[in-house]
Short mmCIF file of C-alpha atoms and ligand atoms in Angstrom, two decimals:
data_model
loop_
_atom_site.label_atom_id
_atom_site.label_comp_id
_atom_site.label_asym_id
_atom_site.label_seq_id
_atom_site.Cartn_x
_atom_site.Cartn_y
_atom_site.Cartn_z
CA MET A 35 21.71 -42.67 4.49
CA SER A 36 22.80 -40.73 1.33
CA ALA A 37 24.34 -37.35 1.96
CA THR A 38 21.99 -35.89 -0.81
CA ARG A 39 18.16 -35.66 -0.58
CA PRO A 40 16.99 -39.02 0.78
CA HIS A 41 14.82 -41.20 -1.36
CA LEU A 42 12.14 -43.26 0.30
CA MET A 43 10.09 -45.95 -1.46
CA ILE A 44 6.78 -47.60 -0.76
CA VAL A 45 6.05 -50.80 -2.59
CA GLY A 46 2.35 -51.43 -3.20
CA GLY A 47 -0.37 -48.86 -3.60
CA GLY A 48 -3.24 -50.22 -1.65
CA ILE A 49 -4.71 -48.45 1.40
CA THR A 50 -1.73 -49.44 3.48
CA GLY A 51 0.86 -48.11 0.99
CA LEU A 52 -1.17 -44.87 0.29
CA SER A 53 -1.59 -44.17 4.03
CA ALA A 54 2.04 -44.81 4.61
CA ALA A 55 2.92 -42.26 1.98
CA PHE A 56 0.51 -39.74 3.36
CA TYR A 57 1.78 -39.92 6.76
CA LEU A 58 5.40 -40.07 5.74
CA LYS A 59 5.06 -36.99 3.64
CA LYS A 60 3.14 -35.12 6.47
CA ARG A 61 5.81 -36.17 9.16
CA LEU A 62 8.81 -35.25 6.95
CA GLU A 63 7.22 -31.82 6.11
CA SER A 64 6.41 -31.04 9.66
CA ASP A 65 10.06 -31.96 10.69
CA GLY A 66 11.35 -29.83 7.77
CA VAL A 67 13.04 -32.84 6.07
CA ASP A 68 13.52 -32.60 2.29
CA ALA A 69 13.06 -36.17 0.98
CA ARG A 70 11.81 -37.79 -2.21
CA ILE A 71 8.91 -40.22 -1.74
CA THR A 72 7.93 -42.78 -4.42
CA ILE A 73 5.08 -45.35 -4.49
CA VAL A 74 5.39 -48.28 -6.84
CA GLU A 75 2.21 -50.03 -7.68
CA LYS A 76 2.17 -53.12 -9.99
CA SER A 77 -1.22 -52.81 -11.36
CA THR A 78 -2.26 -49.91 -13.42
CA THR A 79 -4.49 -48.33 -10.74
CA PHE A 80 -4.02 -47.50 -7.06
CA GLY A 81 -6.19 -48.65 -4.22
CA GLY A 82 -5.38 -52.33 -4.13
CA LYS A 83 -8.48 -54.20 -3.09
CA ILE A 84 -10.56 -51.04 -2.83
CA HIS A 85 -12.35 -50.67 -6.13
CA THR A 86 -15.57 -48.74 -6.54
CA LEU A 87 -17.46 -48.92 -9.90
CA GLU A 88 -20.15 -46.51 -10.84
CA ARG A 89 -22.58 -48.11 -13.24
CA ASP A 90 -26.02 -47.04 -14.54
CA GLY A 91 -26.44 -44.92 -11.35
CA PHE A 92 -25.32 -47.67 -9.06
CA VAL A 93 -22.38 -47.39 -6.67
CA ILE A 94 -20.74 -50.76 -6.76
CA GLU A 95 -17.96 -51.96 -4.52
CA LYS A 96 -16.01 -54.87 -5.94
CA GLY A 97 -13.81 -55.14 -2.81
CA PRO A 98 -14.39 -53.91 0.68
CA ASP A 99 -17.61 -52.04 1.10
CA SER A 100 -17.40 -50.18 4.50
CA VAL A 101 -15.32 -49.72 7.63
CA LEU A 102 -15.90 -50.29 11.22
CA ALA A 103 -16.70 -46.80 12.71
CA ARG A 104 -15.53 -47.83 16.12
CA LYS A 105 -11.94 -47.93 14.85
CA ARG A 106 -10.45 -44.49 14.58
CA PRO A 107 -7.98 -44.52 11.83
CA THR A 108 -10.39 -44.20 8.86
CA ILE A 109 -12.46 -41.42 10.48
CA ASP A 110 -9.11 -39.44 11.48
CA LEU A 111 -7.93 -39.84 7.98
CA ALA A 112 -11.12 -38.78 6.44
CA ARG A 113 -11.05 -35.65 8.77
CA GLU A 114 -7.35 -34.88 7.60
CA LEU A 115 -8.30 -35.23 4.01
CA GLY A 116 -11.41 -32.96 4.41
CA LEU A 117 -13.76 -35.82 3.50
CA LEU A 118 -15.85 -36.14 6.82
CA GLY A 119 -18.89 -34.67 4.92
CA GLU A 120 -18.63 -37.52 2.52
CA LEU A 121 -19.21 -40.25 5.06
CA THR A 122 -22.58 -41.98 5.42
CA GLY A 123 -23.91 -44.70 7.74
CA THR A 124 -26.04 -47.72 7.20
CA ASN A 125 -29.89 -47.51 6.67
CA PRO A 126 -31.39 -47.64 10.16
CA LYS A 127 -34.45 -49.47 8.75
CA ALA A 128 -32.34 -52.40 7.49
CA LYS A 129 -30.34 -53.32 10.72
CA LYS A 130 -31.60 -56.87 10.82
CA THR A 131 -29.50 -59.68 9.54
CA TYR A 132 -30.81 -63.15 8.64
CA ILE A 133 -29.01 -66.54 8.97
CA VAL A 134 -30.00 -69.51 6.99
CA ARG A 135 -30.89 -72.64 8.92
CA GLN A 136 -31.99 -75.76 6.98
CA GLY A 137 -32.70 -73.73 3.96
CA LYS A 138 -34.90 -71.16 5.80
CA MET A 139 -34.26 -67.58 6.91
CA HIS A 140 -33.86 -67.01 10.57
CA ARG A 141 -33.50 -63.55 12.05
CA MET A 142 -30.31 -63.13 13.86
CA PRO A 143 -31.32 -62.43 17.44
CA PRO A 144 -31.07 -58.83 18.46
CA GLY A 145 -28.16 -57.98 20.78
CA LEU A 146 -25.54 -60.28 19.33
CA VAL A 147 -22.14 -58.58 19.08
CA LEU A 148 -19.79 -60.45 16.78
CA GLY A 149 -22.07 -63.39 17.38
CA ILE A 150 -21.79 -63.15 21.20
CA PRO A 151 -25.17 -62.73 22.97
CA THR A 152 -25.40 -59.60 25.00
CA GLN A 153 -29.29 -59.81 25.54
CA MET A 154 -30.35 -63.26 26.79
CA THR A 155 -34.16 -62.98 26.12
CA PRO A 156 -34.06 -62.77 22.27
CA PHE A 157 -31.13 -65.16 22.19
CA MET A 158 -33.32 -67.78 24.21
CA LYS A 159 -36.21 -67.31 21.81
CA THR A 160 -34.13 -67.82 18.51
CA GLY A 161 -35.04 -70.77 16.35
CA LEU A 162 -31.49 -70.82 15.12
CA ILE A 163 -30.19 -72.77 18.25
CA SER A 164 -31.65 -75.83 19.87
CA PRO A 165 -32.64 -75.69 23.49
CA LEU A 166 -29.60 -77.87 24.31
CA GLY A 167 -27.49 -75.43 22.32
CA LYS A 168 -28.75 -72.49 24.25
CA ALA A 169 -28.25 -74.19 27.63
CA ARG A 170 -24.65 -74.93 26.50
CA ALA A 171 -24.21 -71.34 25.50
CA ALA A 172 -25.49 -70.13 28.90
CA LEU A 173 -22.89 -72.31 30.63
CA ASP A 174 -20.42 -69.52 29.59
CA LEU A 175 -21.90 -67.60 32.52
CA LEU A 176 -20.65 -70.18 34.94
CA LYS A 177 -17.54 -71.66 33.43
CA PRO A 178 -14.15 -70.76 34.99
CA LYS A 179 -11.83 -68.83 32.86
CA ARG A 180 -8.81 -70.64 31.07
CA GLU A 181 -5.82 -70.05 33.32
CA LEU A 182 -3.21 -70.18 30.36
CA THR A 183 -3.10 -67.00 28.32
CA THR A 184 -1.06 -68.46 25.47
CA ASP A 185 -2.70 -68.35 22.12
CA GLU A 186 -5.21 -70.91 20.96
CA SER A 187 -7.53 -71.13 17.87
CA LEU A 188 -10.61 -68.93 17.66
CA GLY A 189 -12.81 -71.99 17.00
CA ARG A 190 -11.43 -73.76 20.11
CA PHE A 191 -11.95 -70.65 22.33
CA LEU A 192 -15.47 -70.10 21.04
CA GLU A 193 -16.48 -73.77 21.31
CA ARG A 194 -15.07 -73.83 24.85
CA ARG A 195 -17.11 -70.79 25.98
CA LEU A 196 -20.28 -71.08 23.91
CA GLY A 197 -20.52 -74.56 22.51
CA LYS A 198 -20.49 -76.17 19.04
CA GLU A 199 -23.98 -74.89 17.95
CA VAL A 200 -23.42 -71.19 18.54
CA LEU A 201 -20.04 -71.49 16.88
CA GLU A 202 -21.30 -73.34 13.74
CA ARG A 203 -24.58 -71.69 13.28
CA ILE A 204 -23.91 -67.97 14.30
CA VAL A 205 -20.33 -66.99 15.12
CA GLU A 206 -18.55 -68.77 12.29
CA PRO A 207 -20.77 -67.54 9.35
CA LEU A 208 -20.50 -64.08 10.84
CA LEU A 209 -16.72 -64.08 11.11
CA ALA A 210 -16.46 -65.84 7.78
CA GLY A 211 -17.12 -62.30 6.29
CA ILE A 212 -13.97 -61.00 7.78
CA TYR A 213 -11.51 -63.84 7.40
CA ALA A 214 -13.23 -66.37 5.29
CA GLY A 215 -11.19 -68.74 7.38
CA ASP A 216 -11.34 -72.06 9.35
CA THR A 217 -11.82 -70.86 12.95
CA PHE A 218 -9.90 -73.85 14.20
CA LYS A 219 -6.87 -72.55 12.39
CA LEU A 220 -7.19 -68.81 13.02
CA SER A 221 -5.36 -67.30 15.98
CA LEU A 222 -7.49 -65.90 18.90
CA LYS A 223 -4.79 -63.44 19.82
CA ALA A 224 -4.26 -62.09 16.36
CA THR A 225 -8.01 -61.96 15.23
CA PHE A 226 -10.08 -61.15 18.32
CA PRO A 227 -7.72 -60.40 21.24
CA GLN A 228 -10.57 -58.66 23.00
CA PHE A 229 -12.36 -62.10 23.50
CA GLN A 230 -9.37 -63.37 25.45
CA SER A 231 -9.19 -60.12 27.53
CA MET A 232 -12.93 -60.44 28.27
CA GLU A 233 -12.53 -63.95 29.46
CA GLN A 234 -9.55 -63.01 31.73
CA LYS A 235 -11.24 -59.91 33.13
CA HIS A 236 -14.84 -61.13 33.41
CA ARG A 237 -14.44 -64.82 33.27
CA SER A 238 -17.43 -65.00 31.07
CA LEU A 239 -17.32 -63.94 27.30
CA ILE A 240 -21.09 -62.97 27.52
CA LEU A 241 -20.58 -60.77 30.59
CA GLY A 242 -17.43 -59.30 29.11
CA MET A 243 -19.26 -58.45 25.83
CA MET A 244 -22.10 -56.96 27.89
CA ALA A 245 -19.71 -54.74 29.81
CA SER A 246 -17.81 -53.66 26.69
CA ARG A 247 -21.25 -52.74 24.98
CA LYS A 248 -21.95 -50.18 27.75
CA ASN A 249 -18.94 -48.24 26.52
CA SER A 250 -19.78 -48.40 22.78
CA THR A 251 -21.33 -44.85 22.64
CA GLU A 252 -18.25 -43.40 23.99
CA GLU A 253 -16.09 -45.46 21.61
CA ASN A 254 -17.88 -43.82 18.76
CA ALA A 255 -17.24 -40.20 20.00
CA HIS A 256 -14.89 -39.48 17.15
CA VAL A 257 -17.53 -40.26 14.47
CA PRO A 258 -19.53 -37.36 13.02
CA ALA A 259 -22.73 -37.00 15.06
CA GLU A 260 -25.15 -37.50 12.15
CA ILE A 261 -23.78 -41.12 11.63
CA ARG A 262 -22.72 -42.08 15.19
CA GLY A 263 -25.41 -44.68 15.44
CA SER A 264 -24.02 -46.75 12.55
CA ALA A 265 -21.58 -49.53 13.35
CA PHE A 266 -20.23 -49.33 9.82
CA VAL A 267 -19.61 -46.29 7.65
CA THR A 268 -18.54 -45.74 4.06
CA PHE A 269 -18.38 -42.78 1.61
CA LYS A 270 -21.44 -41.64 -0.37
CA LYS A 271 -19.53 -42.29 -3.58
CA GLY A 272 -17.77 -45.42 -2.33
CA LEU A 273 -14.51 -46.18 -0.76
CA GLN A 274 -12.73 -45.02 -3.81
CA THR A 275 -13.39 -41.56 -2.27
CA LEU A 276 -10.74 -42.42 0.35
CA VAL A 277 -8.19 -43.56 -2.37
CA ASN A 278 -8.74 -40.45 -4.49
CA GLY A 279 -8.54 -38.28 -1.53
CA LEU A 280 -5.19 -39.76 -0.61
CA LEU A 281 -3.83 -39.54 -4.12
CA GLY A 282 -4.98 -35.91 -4.17
CA ALA A 283 -3.00 -35.16 -1.00
CA LEU A 284 0.15 -36.81 -2.43
CA ASP A 285 1.43 -33.84 -4.39
CA GLY A 286 5.14 -34.12 -4.85
CA VAL A 287 5.16 -37.83 -4.32
CA ASP A 288 6.32 -39.80 -7.33
CA LEU A 289 3.27 -42.08 -7.96
CA ARG A 290 4.23 -44.95 -10.26
CA SER A 291 1.70 -47.50 -11.52
CA GLY A 292 1.98 -50.46 -13.90
CA VAL A 293 5.34 -51.64 -12.74
CA GLY A 294 6.07 -54.14 -10.13
CA VAL A 295 9.20 -54.55 -7.88
CA THR A 296 10.91 -57.87 -8.35
CA ALA A 297 13.58 -57.87 -5.66
CA ILE A 298 14.95 -55.78 -2.89
CA ARG A 299 18.53 -56.10 -1.78
CA GLU A 300 21.21 -54.45 0.44
CA ALA A 301 23.48 -51.93 -1.23
CA ALA A 302 26.56 -50.27 -0.10
CA GLY A 303 26.45 -47.47 2.49
CA GLU A 304 23.30 -48.67 4.47
CA GLN A 305 21.32 -48.11 1.27
CA THR A 306 18.86 -50.55 -0.51
CA GLU A 307 18.67 -51.59 -4.06
CA VAL A 308 15.27 -52.01 -5.54
CA MET A 309 14.77 -54.01 -8.82
CA PHE A 310 11.86 -53.45 -11.11
CA GLU A 311 9.91 -55.70 -13.54
CA ASP A 312 11.32 -53.65 -16.52
CA GLY A 313 14.81 -54.48 -15.46
CA HIS A 314 16.10 -51.18 -14.13
CA THR A 315 17.33 -50.78 -10.56
CA GLU A 316 17.27 -47.74 -8.07
CA ILE A 317 19.20 -47.14 -4.87
CA VAL A 318 17.08 -45.72 -2.09
CA ASP A 319 17.39 -44.82 1.53
CA GLY A 320 14.47 -46.84 3.06
CA VAL A 321 11.62 -49.03 1.84
CA ILE A 322 8.15 -50.00 3.14
CA ILE A 323 6.73 -53.04 1.49
CA THR A 324 2.87 -53.20 1.80
CA THR A 325 2.14 -56.00 -0.56
CA GLN A 326 0.39 -59.31 0.54
CA THR A 327 2.95 -61.28 2.58
CA PHE A 328 3.57 -64.03 -0.05
CA GLN A 329 4.49 -61.20 -2.55
CA ALA A 330 6.78 -59.52 -0.01
CA ALA A 331 8.35 -63.02 0.65
CA GLN A 332 9.20 -63.19 -3.05
CA VAL A 333 10.66 -59.73 -3.35
CA LEU A 334 12.81 -60.61 -0.25
CA SER A 335 13.48 -64.15 -1.22
CA HIS A 336 17.26 -64.08 -0.47
CA VAL A 337 16.54 -62.82 3.10
CA PRO A 338 16.36 -65.74 5.55
CA ALA A 339 13.72 -63.73 7.71
CA ALA A 340 11.25 -63.84 4.86
CA ALA A 341 10.77 -67.66 5.27
CA ASP A 342 8.36 -66.63 8.17
CA LEU A 343 6.18 -64.72 5.74
CA LYS A 344 5.54 -67.93 3.64
CA GLN A 345 3.69 -69.47 6.65
CA ILE A 346 0.72 -66.97 6.27
CA GLU A 347 -1.86 -68.63 3.96
CA TYR A 348 -4.34 -66.76 1.81
CA ILE A 349 -7.84 -67.80 0.94
CA SER A 350 -9.53 -66.92 -2.38
CA VAL A 351 -12.79 -65.32 -2.57
CA ALA A 352 -15.18 -63.93 -5.20
CA ASN A 353 -18.29 -61.91 -5.21
CA VAL A 354 -21.19 -61.68 -7.60
CA ILE A 355 -23.12 -58.44 -7.70
CA MET A 356 -26.54 -58.27 -9.30
CA ALA A 357 -28.64 -55.40 -10.13
CA PHE A 358 -32.49 -55.73 -10.39
CA ASP A 359 -35.64 -53.81 -10.85
CA ARG A 360 -37.02 -53.56 -7.30
CA LYS A 361 -40.37 -54.76 -8.47
CA ASP A 362 -38.78 -58.09 -9.57
CA ILE A 363 -37.54 -58.87 -5.97
CA PRO A 364 -40.38 -61.01 -4.37
CA PHE A 365 -39.56 -60.23 -0.77
CA GLU A 366 -39.14 -57.23 1.54
CA LEU A 367 -35.57 -55.80 1.57
CA ASP A 368 -35.82 -55.19 5.29
CA ALA A 369 -32.41 -56.34 6.34
CA SER A 370 -28.71 -55.95 5.61
CA GLY A 371 -28.74 -59.45 4.06
CA PHE A 372 -28.16 -62.96 5.21
CA LEU A 373 -25.34 -65.34 6.17
CA VAL A 374 -24.96 -68.91 5.11
CA PRO A 375 -23.32 -71.44 7.63
CA ARG A 376 -21.00 -73.92 6.04
CA ASN A 377 -23.09 -77.04 6.73
CA GLU A 378 -26.05 -75.66 4.61
CA GLY A 379 -24.12 -76.84 1.58
CA ARG A 380 -24.58 -73.68 -0.54
CA THR A 381 -22.19 -72.05 -2.94
CA ILE A 382 -22.76 -68.56 -1.37
CA THR A 383 -21.43 -67.75 2.15
CA ALA A 384 -23.46 -64.65 2.45
CA CYS A 385 -25.48 -62.17 0.56
CA THR A 386 -25.62 -58.44 1.31
CA TRP A 387 -28.84 -56.61 0.36
CA THR A 388 -26.55 -53.76 -0.65
CA SER A 389 -29.20 -51.21 -1.71
CA ALA A 390 -31.09 -51.76 1.57
CA LYS A 391 -28.04 -51.56 3.75
CA TRP A 392 -26.60 -48.52 1.96
CA LEU A 393 -29.25 -46.19 0.43
CA HIS A 394 -26.81 -44.45 -1.78
CA THR A 395 -25.84 -47.53 -3.80
CA ALA A 396 -28.89 -47.85 -6.22
CA PRO A 397 -31.10 -45.44 -8.12
CA ASP A 398 -34.79 -45.31 -7.15
CA GLY A 399 -36.81 -48.23 -8.05
CA LYS A 400 -33.68 -50.50 -8.40
CA ALA A 401 -32.07 -53.05 -6.06
CA LEU A 402 -28.40 -54.36 -5.75
CA LEU A 403 -27.48 -57.64 -4.20
CA ARG A 404 -24.07 -58.95 -3.62
CA CYS A 405 -23.32 -62.68 -3.03
CA TYR A 406 -19.98 -63.85 -1.52
CA ILE A 407 -18.40 -67.06 -2.64
CA GLY A 408 -15.33 -68.92 -1.14
CA ARG A 409 -13.90 -69.64 2.36
CA ALA A 410 -11.36 -71.97 3.86
CA GLY A 411 -12.29 -75.58 2.64
CA GLN A 412 -14.53 -74.17 -0.07
CA GLN A 413 -12.08 -73.15 -2.80
CA GLU A 414 -13.60 -75.17 -5.78
CA TRP A 415 -14.91 -71.94 -7.15
CA LEU A 416 -11.50 -71.20 -8.54
CA GLN A 417 -12.23 -73.86 -11.26
CA TRP A 418 -15.51 -71.98 -12.31
CA ASN A 419 -15.67 -69.28 -14.92
CA ASP A 420 -17.64 -66.08 -14.22
CA GLU A 421 -20.88 -67.44 -15.85
CA GLN A 422 -20.75 -70.48 -13.66
CA LEU A 423 -20.27 -68.22 -10.66
CA VAL A 424 -23.29 -66.20 -11.49
CA ASP A 425 -25.40 -69.32 -12.27
CA LYS A 426 -24.57 -70.78 -8.89
CA ALA A 427 -25.21 -67.58 -7.04
CA ARG A 428 -28.61 -67.30 -8.86
CA GLN A 429 -29.49 -70.81 -7.96
CA ASP A 430 -28.96 -70.25 -4.28
CA LEU A 431 -31.00 -67.05 -4.36
CA ALA A 432 -33.81 -68.83 -6.22
CA GLU A 433 -33.88 -71.68 -3.67
CA LEU A 434 -33.46 -69.66 -0.56
CA LEU A 435 -35.53 -66.47 -1.43
CA GLY A 436 -37.50 -67.48 -4.43
CA LEU A 437 -35.73 -64.88 -6.56
CA HIS A 438 -35.88 -66.11 -10.28
CA ALA A 439 -35.73 -62.64 -11.97
CA VAL A 440 -33.02 -62.21 -14.41
CA PRO A 441 -30.61 -59.46 -13.11
CA LEU A 442 -30.34 -56.26 -15.22
CA PHE A 443 -26.55 -56.76 -15.02
CA THR A 444 -24.02 -58.80 -13.05
CA GLU A 445 -20.45 -57.86 -11.96
CA VAL A 446 -18.14 -60.68 -10.91
CA THR A 447 -15.00 -59.93 -8.89
CA ARG A 448 -12.49 -62.68 -8.45
CA LEU A 449 -9.91 -62.10 -5.66
CA PRO A 450 -7.61 -65.13 -5.64
CA LYS A 451 -5.40 -65.31 -2.53
CA SER A 452 -6.74 -62.18 -1.07
CA MET A 453 -7.89 -63.06 2.61
CA PRO A 454 -4.84 -63.58 4.94
CA GLN A 455 -5.27 -66.30 7.54
CA TYR A 456 -3.42 -65.53 10.79
CA PRO A 457 -2.38 -68.98 12.21
CA VAL A 458 -2.19 -69.79 15.88
CA GLY A 459 1.08 -68.16 17.06
CA HIS A 460 0.91 -65.40 14.28
CA LEU A 461 1.85 -62.52 16.71
CA GLU A 462 5.01 -64.26 17.90
CA GLN A 463 5.90 -65.21 14.25
CA VAL A 464 5.38 -61.60 13.07
CA ALA A 465 7.54 -60.33 16.06
CA ARG A 466 10.31 -62.83 15.13
CA PHE A 467 10.16 -61.83 11.47
CA ARG A 468 10.49 -58.17 12.19
CA GLU A 469 13.28 -58.70 14.62
CA ASN A 470 15.24 -60.77 12.12
CA LEU A 471 14.41 -58.49 9.24
CA ALA A 472 15.79 -55.52 11.10
CA LYS A 473 19.08 -57.31 11.42
CA GLN A 474 19.24 -58.80 8.03
CA MET A 475 17.76 -55.83 6.14
CA PRO A 476 17.84 -52.63 8.04
CA GLY A 477 16.01 -49.81 6.14
CA VAL A 478 13.27 -52.14 5.00
CA TRP A 479 9.86 -52.41 6.73
CA VAL A 480 7.09 -54.85 5.78
CA THR A 481 3.52 -54.27 6.73
CA GLY A 482 -0.02 -54.43 5.74
CA ALA A 483 -3.07 -56.65 5.95
CA GLY A 484 -1.01 -59.75 6.43
CA PHE A 485 0.23 -58.59 9.97
CA HIS A 486 -1.89 -56.86 12.54
CA GLY A 487 -5.45 -56.57 11.21
CA VAL A 488 -7.11 -56.96 7.83
CA GLY A 489 -9.70 -54.24 8.13
CA ILE A 490 -9.07 -50.92 6.36
CA PRO A 491 -8.61 -48.97 9.64
CA ASP A 492 -5.99 -51.45 10.77
CA CYS A 493 -4.33 -51.08 7.35
CA ILE A 494 -4.25 -47.31 7.67
CA ARG A 495 -2.87 -47.60 11.20
CA GLN A 496 -0.17 -50.00 10.11
CA GLY A 497 0.78 -47.79 7.18
CA GLN A 498 1.09 -44.85 9.56
CA GLU A 499 3.18 -46.76 12.04
CA ALA A 500 5.58 -47.98 9.36
CA ALA A 501 5.78 -44.36 8.00
CA PHE A 502 6.72 -43.00 11.50
CA GLN A 503 9.43 -45.86 11.93
CA LEU A 504 10.89 -44.94 8.64
CA ALA A 505 10.72 -41.16 9.30
CA ASN A 506 12.48 -41.78 12.72
CA ASP A 507 15.17 -43.73 10.79
CA VAL A 508 15.75 -41.01 8.27
CA LEU A 509 15.79 -38.33 11.09
CA SER A 510 18.20 -40.23 13.28
P1 FAD B 63 -3.70 -54.45 -1.02
O1 FAD B 63 -5.04 -53.83 -1.14
O2 FAD B 63 -3.64 -55.91 -1.37
O3 FAD B 63 -2.64 -53.63 -1.72
C1 FAD B 63 -1.35 -54.15 -2.02
C2 FAD B 63 -0.96 -53.59 -3.40
O4 FAD B 63 0.36 -54.09 -3.62
C3 FAD B 63 -1.74 -54.10 -4.44
O5 FAD B 63 -2.31 -52.89 -5.15
C4 FAD B 63 -0.80 -54.75 -5.48
O6 FAD B 63 -1.15 -54.70 -6.81
C5 FAD B 63 0.56 -54.23 -5.06
N1 FAD B 63 1.65 -55.20 -5.35
C6 FAD B 63 1.67 -56.43 -5.23
N2 FAD B 63 2.93 -56.88 -5.48
C7 FAD B 63 3.70 -55.91 -5.90
C8 FAD B 63 4.93 -55.73 -6.38
N3 FAD B 63 5.79 -56.78 -6.57
N4 FAD B 63 5.40 -54.43 -6.72
C9 FAD B 63 4.61 -53.38 -6.59
N5 FAD B 63 3.15 -53.40 -6.17
C10 FAD B 63 2.83 -54.73 -5.83
N6 FAD B 63 -11.88 -54.55 5.08
C11 FAD B 63 -12.78 -53.62 5.61
O7 FAD B 63 -12.27 -52.72 6.41
N7 FAD B 63 -14.16 -53.49 5.27
C12 FAD B 63 -14.53 -54.30 4.31
O8 FAD B 63 -15.76 -54.29 4.02
C13 FAD B 63 -13.76 -55.39 3.75
N8 FAD B 63 -14.30 -56.15 2.81
C14 FAD B 63 -13.37 -56.92 2.17
C15 FAD B 63 -13.94 -57.76 1.15
C16 FAD B 63 -13.00 -58.50 0.36
C17 FAD B 63 -13.62 -59.32 -0.76
C18 FAD B 63 -11.70 -58.42 0.68
C19 FAD B 63 -10.67 -59.43 -0.19
C20 FAD B 63 -11.20 -57.78 1.66
C21 FAD B 63 -12.05 -57.00 2.42
N9 FAD B 63 -11.59 -56.21 3.51
C22 FAD B 63 -12.45 -55.46 4.24
C23 FAD B 63 -10.11 -56.13 3.79
C24 FAD B 63 -9.34 -54.98 3.16
O9 FAD B 63 -10.02 -54.62 1.95
C25 FAD B 63 -7.90 -55.23 2.90
O10 FAD B 63 -7.34 -56.03 4.05
C26 FAD B 63 -7.19 -54.02 2.63
O11 FAD B 63 -7.84 -53.37 1.53
C27 FAD B 63 -5.73 -54.46 2.22
O12 FAD B 63 -4.97 -53.37 1.84
P2 FAD B 63 -3.47 -53.36 1.61
O13 FAD B 63 -3.04 -52.07 1.14
O14 FAD B 63 -2.76 -53.89 2.88
O15 FAD B 63 -3.23 -54.47 0.56
#
């Protein structure tokens, strides 16, 4: 550590990096430590994947659109930033979701939580699953638990508990929205550890989910009362509110955008040398890297520990947002949207009826739809241009919903290599990476969506944890 004022650097200005800076500044101030904090962001704007666009009175999310209310970090951060009053919940009149089955819309049976039935009557009545498939799912109530508690794939676990039909027709399309992944490659322990705990504790996944549902009201006690009934929340002017709130709270922090970090190396005296795209270098006293893991691996390419980071694959996704005159939509917007299972052979993987789900997103008389494209094994879209993406999404909407109207406008967002895929054994791999990094590059932490959770609340938590580790190091 330098004898003068310590200089701490955060690489990447997405939600993880901004949260890290916020909690680092707060912690150092409360401990009376005078340190210089810098955030370096490669692109010209902060926020990373979070990007809200306001166009013609519409509030358009080009990246994430909301956060899980149950997870505390976003609500806690909003409270600290004075933004609680800006939060909003989903439209209670559009709680339904549809799933496509053989080209037709089926209502997702009420009572499904993450695709797991918690009410048996609606599940037994759904046309989405065959009688045999339902009987197979109900076997979960009788099947013994797996004795081994080692990691396995999410797909294998769900197929083992609920059978192939429920996995393919309900759970996989639902979870595709979070990971866009191949469930047979994703780690159960790293994605849904609660499923494994439920099996261990209750033997049956269905019984475990039913028991956890009973506690869900208490789980949301931290959410403002007006929106407590909503599973997801966002900000009335979009998630950019959170990014702007963080930037506003970072007075005194050196915010640098439009310049990337190319390499980070050890320097003399327990310090670290950071190299920038423009060729200059700086010596700092601690670094938190919050980029995607393959980018961190590049920055740390000379560090043997970084080889583990290269194992984490990323899937590319895109979305096509379309604005319409409400009168041109030939069906009732009575749901949050629909999901498309893989074997339906469509381009789109889901469509959110954004203006029905979030009432603040469209002006009166208008409607906003968002189609998702791309998941593991469906990456051909990378060869298509924006016009082709719009055409293919519109073709699916025409065939599935009879929607032939020409949109008022479209917005295409391409997010190549944006969805980290936690492989089986991911947690052990991360632990090994961190242990080795601490030996090979003390003073450098790497965190973010590629590690312990992709959701915004998980990223905020991880940014905060890294900030506290770095602060402890500075204070020691
Ligand atoms: P990023 O946002 O990727 O930020 C990393 C930053 O590092 C970037 O700004 C990048 O430019 C910068 N960078 C990269 N290399 C360098 C370098 N060499 N030097 C300096 N800077 C560099 N989560 C939810 O909770 N709710 C949702 O609704 C939701 N929807 C999603 C929809 C999509 C389409 C996607 C892709 C993700 C979604 N997620 C959602 C997940 C969530 O948005 C992300 O996991 C989260 O925003 C990642 O934040 P981050 O800060 O870790 O990474």
